[in-house]
C-alpha cells in the first residue's frame, strides 16, 4: 500500500525548478536530432552567463549570427505589456525596414519584462555589444529574453560574456544544439530542427532551413514565453519574408495551446542571408510568384513541425492532441473554434482522464466567440476521433445526432499519447450550397495534476 | 511516511460521483440557511424520481409554483448547442410575452441536451404535465434540466412523479431547502437565500425575494450547468423584469468563473407574482422610475450573493477570489479584463499555490481581447492585493512599475480562503483627462489538483 501510494505521488511530481543536471527524459530523447543540415553563412553559440545566480554551469546566452547581412522578419506578442526586448527588436526591424540584420542574441533566466526605462537600455546594450563584437554598425541585432518577469537583467554579466559568445560561434551540429539549449527555461529538451529544400526557379540548388524554439516551461515567478528563431540561406526580400512568416506563424506557433496564456515576450523571428545564391524571393505583385508560394508552404510546414515540439513539452502534458476543424466558411472562424476547444479546461482534463467526452468538445464549439453567423449549425456538426494508427475513424456525433459509441474502442484510442479530434462544421451556410470550406488545425496538450503542481509552485 | 502520503492523497481525492449520503462538508455548513423569508403565494417541492438509476432516494425533481399567474423573465446560455429545455422555455416565454407563467419544473441527473426532436418533446411534456396538475392552460411552465449530456430523459418516470411533486408543494423553509437540493448535481451543498425589501412607492410594505441556484459540479460524461430561479411577490411588468434580470445576471451569474466553460443548459429565471400587493414596477420610459431603479439594485445585489455561492462550491476550489477592475473607460472593457484574469490557468494555479504572482495577473490584463484602444496603458496600470481582514492594501505594481513586495506579508494574505485582487487601469485615456471611469467585478476560484481529479474522471 505504502509503496503504491509513494509511486503514485512520485508519478505526479516533476523536478520543475529546471532540470538541474539538464538530463533529458527518456521519453523525449526521440525529439533530439543527432545531426542536421544547417544554412550556409550562419554560426551560432550557447554560452554560460549565470543570469540566474543558481545556474552555475549551463548555457543561458544564445547567439545566432550571419556572416553577411540578412533580410529579417518577426512576429511579436500581442500582449499590451511588451517586454523591453520586444520593444527594442520591433524598433530595430522597423528602422532598418527588415534589412541588414546580422544577429539574434537571446538570454534565458530573466524576461526583462516590466522593467521600465532601465530595462529598455539593457536590451539596447545587449544588441549593441553584439554589433560591436561583429564589427558592424549599431542596431544590427535582434534581442530576445525569457525568464523571470519584473526583475532587471544582470546586464554587466551578460555584456561581459558576449565577446566569449561571439568568439565561440560555430556552424557544427553540436553548436546548434547547445544554442537551442541556451534559450530553454524549464523545457525538458532542446527544440531544434533543420531541413533542405529547393525552389521552382532553380530546382538544382539546395537551400537549408534551421530553427529552434523554446516553450511552455516556467519558473516562479515567471510565465511561459515562446521564442523561435528560423534561419535560411535563401535570398528573400523583407516584405516577402514578413508576409511568409505571418502566414506560417498563424498556422503554427499561433495555433498551439498549452494553457491559453500569451506572454509579454513571445517572439518568432526569421533571418534569410541568401548565402546559397539563386534568385531573390519577392512578394507577388500582380502575378503569382511560384518561389513565393513554394517558400510559404515550406516555412509553414517547418514552423508547424517546430511549434509542435512546444506542445510535446507542454507542462505536465501526457497527450498530444490535434484538433482539425473542417468545412468552416472561413479560415479564421475555424481557427477560433479549434482554439476554443484547445483552451477548454473541461476538454483538457477529460483527455487527461482518457474520457471520450464528446459533450465537452461540442460544448466548446458552441460557446466559441467571434465567429460569423451561420458558421455553427448544430444539425450540420459532426465530431469524430481519428486514431493515429490509421484505423477507422470513431464517429461520436453525426449531423448533430449522437452516435452509439463503442466505449471500449474509444477508451483504447485514448490510451495513445497522440489523438486527432475532427470537428466537421458541414460547411456552415455556404457549405450547404455545396461550397466546401476551409480547414483549420490546432495542436494542444491536456491538463494534468502535474500542470497544477508545476504552476502552483506546489511546495511539498 | 506511509500515513502522511495516504493523508496527502486523501486530501486530493473528493467523492465526486455525487455525495451519496448527501452529507454536507463541515466547511460548507455556514452557507446553509436555517430559516428564511419566502415570497407569498409561492409553494415548492423536491421529489425523488431516480433520473439516474443509481439515485435510489434523493430528490431530483424540483417544482416551484405560484398560486397566481406571474410575470417571468429569463437569461439563457449563449451556447449554440442549446439543450431542449432551453429551447422550450425560451419559446414559452416568447409566446406568452412573459405573462401568465405559473411554475418552473427542473430535473437533475440528465441535461436533455443533444437529444434531437425526441428531447424537445420530452421537455414539452414535462411542462404540460405540471400545467395539467395545476389545472392551468398549456405552456404555463418553464422547464430546466441539468446532468448527463447526450442521453434521453427517463420521461415516463418523471411524468409519473410530477403529480406527487405537485401534491407535496409547500411554503415552509424545509420545502425550499429540499427543492434547492433537488436541482443539485455534484454541488456539495444546496444554494438558497432569501430576503425582504421595500420599494420607494410604498415604504411600509414588505416584499420578499428568494432564490436558489446550482453550479459547478459534474458527473461523467457531463458538464457544469448553472441554473438559477428567483421568486418575488412584488408586481413587476415583464419588460421591466427582463431588463432588471439582464442587468443583474451580467453583474452576477455572468461575472463568475469556475473554468470558463459555458454549458448548453445555463438558465436563470425570475418569477414575480405580485402577491404582496403594491404598485406594479414598470420599465422607465421618459422619466426615471424610483421603484425600477431600487428593484434593479436589490435584484442585482441578491443575484451576486446567490451566484457567489456557486464559486464557493467550485469544483476543487480552495480559494474565493474577487477581482475588481477600477477606472475602466467603459464597464464592458473592465468586465472583459476581469473575466480574462478569472479564466487564466496561470493565475488560478498560482492562487492555488499561494503564490503572489502579480506577473501572471498583469500578463492576463495585457492579453485581454476585445477592449477598446487606450483602455490598457501599461504606465497607468496598478495591481494590488486587498486583504479581506481590512488590513492595509498590498501594492504589487504602481503605474506600471513593480513595487518591492514584502513576500512574507503577501504569503500571509494568500493563506486566507478569500482574496481581493484590484487592478486599476488609471481611467484609460479618459481617466487621464480626469473622467474617472467604471468599475467591474468578477468572482472566481482557483485551479487545484482536485479540479483535475474531478474533471479527469481520474480512475484510481
XYZ file of C-alpha atoms in Angstrom, chain B residues 96-319:
224
model
C -46.589 34.365 -23.590
C -44.667 37.638 -23.743
C -43.502 36.999 -20.192
C -47.052 36.816 -18.768
C -49.057 34.055 -17.138
C -46.220 31.790 -16.034
C -47.236 29.555 -13.132
C -44.316 27.238 -12.461
C -40.764 26.140 -13.057
C -40.015 22.409 -13.176
C -36.424 21.203 -13.004
C -34.831 17.799 -13.081
C -31.243 16.965 -12.236
C -29.350 13.861 -13.383
C -29.869 14.336 -17.125
C -29.402 17.517 -19.153
C -31.713 16.594 -22.036
C -29.106 18.170 -24.316
C -28.208 16.992 -27.844
C -31.248 14.727 -27.789
C -32.925 15.784 -31.031
C -36.669 16.048 -31.591
C -37.436 13.400 -29.002
C -35.719 15.533 -26.386
C -37.797 18.556 -27.319
C -40.978 16.523 -26.917
C -39.807 15.322 -23.514
C -39.229 18.898 -22.355
C -42.653 19.990 -23.611
C -44.296 17.029 -21.857
C -42.631 17.843 -18.533
C -44.060 21.349 -18.605
C -47.513 20.231 -19.761
C -47.784 17.630 -17.024
C -47.174 20.383 -14.467
C -49.802 22.587 -16.157
C -52.269 19.720 -16.031
C -51.687 19.083 -12.314
C -52.101 22.802 -11.623
C -55.263 22.923 -13.699
C -53.946 25.763 -15.834
C -53.646 26.136 -19.585
C -50.766 24.615 -21.566
C -47.370 26.271 -21.722
C -47.633 27.964 -18.329
C -44.458 26.301 -17.024
C -40.753 26.815 -17.635
C -38.557 23.720 -17.825
C -34.894 23.242 -16.868
C -32.607 20.197 -16.822
C -29.070 19.518 -15.659
C -26.924 16.401 -15.770
C -25.601 13.981 -18.371
C -25.485 15.255 -21.959
C -26.499 13.207 -24.998
C -28.940 10.939 -23.163
C -32.729 10.982 -23.265
C -34.676 11.717 -20.112
C -36.434 8.768 -18.425
C -39.577 10.717 -19.263
C -42.215 8.246 -18.036
C -40.611 8.103 -14.610
C -40.596 11.902 -14.470
C -44.188 12.280 -15.654
C -45.283 9.643 -13.154
C -43.791 11.610 -10.277
C -44.968 15.103 -11.227
C -48.370 14.618 -9.522
C -46.531 13.761 -6.289
C -44.333 16.810 -6.749
C -47.472 18.890 -7.155
C -49.354 17.396 -4.227
C -46.440 17.976 -1.855
C -45.964 21.672 -2.684
C -45.402 23.682 0.487
C -44.161 27.077 1.583
C -42.025 26.067 4.562
C -38.303 26.672 4.889
C -37.772 22.898 4.782
C -39.632 22.662 1.479
C -37.483 25.410 -0.043
C -34.309 23.705 1.156
C -35.383 20.313 -0.224
C -36.208 21.955 -3.551
C -32.799 23.651 -3.684
C -31.251 20.256 -3.054
C -33.230 18.597 -5.818
C -31.599 20.750 -8.503
C -28.042 19.920 -7.381
C -25.766 17.587 -9.274
C -22.364 17.287 -7.596
C -22.730 20.520 -5.679
C -21.580 19.831 -2.138
C -24.364 21.951 -0.620
C -27.774 23.383 -1.622
C -27.676 27.076 -2.543
C -30.652 29.006 -1.235
C -31.031 32.561 0.015
C -33.947 34.853 0.800
C -34.509 38.388 1.989
C -37.136 41.073 2.424
C -37.126 44.518 0.840
C -39.205 47.622 0.360
C -39.804 49.845 -2.649
C -39.911 53.661 -2.689
C -43.583 53.787 -3.761
C -44.818 52.026 -0.593
C -42.122 52.114 2.080
C -44.273 50.320 4.648
C -44.950 47.287 2.504
C -42.632 44.279 2.888
C -41.750 42.283 -0.190
C -39.789 39.033 -0.256
C -37.268 37.614 -2.656
C -35.994 34.037 -2.605
C -33.643 32.265 -4.943
C -31.857 29.002 -5.481
C -29.029 28.040 -7.774
C -26.793 25.099 -8.610
C -23.445 25.127 -10.141
C -20.140 23.774 -10.860
C -20.296 20.108 -10.210
C -20.356 17.430 -12.843
C -20.634 13.718 -13.283
C -19.251 11.783 -16.213
C -19.881 12.463 -19.049
C -21.410 15.744 -18.165
C -20.579 19.413 -17.959
C -21.259 22.005 -15.309
C -24.615 23.628 -15.780
C -25.612 26.745 -13.976
C -29.290 27.025 -13.125
C -30.962 29.711 -11.039
C -34.533 30.584 -10.088
C -35.575 33.778 -8.294
C -39.080 34.366 -6.964
C -40.610 37.559 -5.629
C -44.052 38.638 -4.507
C -43.584 42.136 -5.918
C -45.596 43.031 -9.023
C -43.350 43.709 -11.992
C -44.312 44.017 -15.642
C -42.491 41.505 -17.901
C -40.370 44.039 -19.834
C -39.118 45.599 -16.600
C -38.438 42.152 -15.141
C -36.448 41.106 -18.208
C -34.264 44.200 -18.226
C -33.697 44.038 -14.460
C -32.716 40.363 -14.731
C -30.386 41.029 -17.645
C -28.622 43.788 -15.704
C -28.390 41.619 -12.585
C -27.166 38.476 -14.353
C -24.488 40.392 -16.235
C -23.121 41.543 -12.867
C -23.568 38.236 -11.039
C -24.069 34.862 -12.751
C -22.245 36.107 -15.843
C -19.446 37.582 -13.731
C -18.306 34.381 -12.110
C -15.926 31.807 -13.450
C -15.072 28.299 -12.383
C -13.362 27.200 -15.562
C -14.682 29.474 -18.280
C -16.781 26.806 -19.959
C -20.366 27.829 -20.809
C -22.820 24.954 -20.818
C -25.680 24.057 -23.131
C -28.251 24.355 -20.334
C -27.424 27.514 -18.351
C -30.593 29.327 -17.392
C -31.513 31.914 -14.776
C -35.215 32.741 -14.470
C -37.219 35.081 -12.263
C -40.920 34.922 -11.416
C -42.872 37.823 -9.921
C -46.452 37.106 -8.791
C -47.404 40.415 -7.160
C -48.915 38.588 -4.167
C -47.588 41.229 -1.747
C -49.631 43.921 -3.497
C -48.479 47.472 -4.143
C -47.827 49.254 -7.394
C -46.563 47.370 -10.442
C -42.918 48.123 -11.206
C -42.558 49.297 -14.803
C -39.567 49.962 -17.003
C -38.726 53.665 -17.075
C -39.965 55.319 -20.241
C -39.266 59.034 -20.429
C -38.726 59.664 -16.735
C -36.778 57.545 -14.296
C -38.743 55.164 -12.086
C -37.616 55.073 -8.469
C -39.153 51.623 -7.941
C -37.461 50.252 -11.051
C -34.047 51.531 -10.034
C -34.490 50.305 -6.474
C -35.621 46.850 -7.586
C -32.765 46.608 -10.081
C -30.273 47.278 -7.300
C -31.969 44.799 -4.974
C -32.113 42.010 -7.554
C -28.521 42.654 -8.656
C -27.221 42.519 -5.109
C -29.271 39.407 -4.410
C -28.088 37.697 -7.594
C -24.496 38.492 -6.675
C -24.866 36.882 -3.266
C -26.552 33.849 -4.826
C -24.027 33.445 -7.630
C -21.121 33.727 -5.228
C -22.312 30.513 -3.604
C -21.585 28.793 -6.916
C -17.975 29.990 -6.734
C -17.763 28.858 -3.087
C -18.668 25.392 -4.318
C -16.440 25.460 -7.421
C -15.010 22.079 -8.239
C -11.879 21.573 -6.234
C -11.855 25.226 -5.191
C -9.705 26.233 -2.235
C -9.921 29.999 -2.823
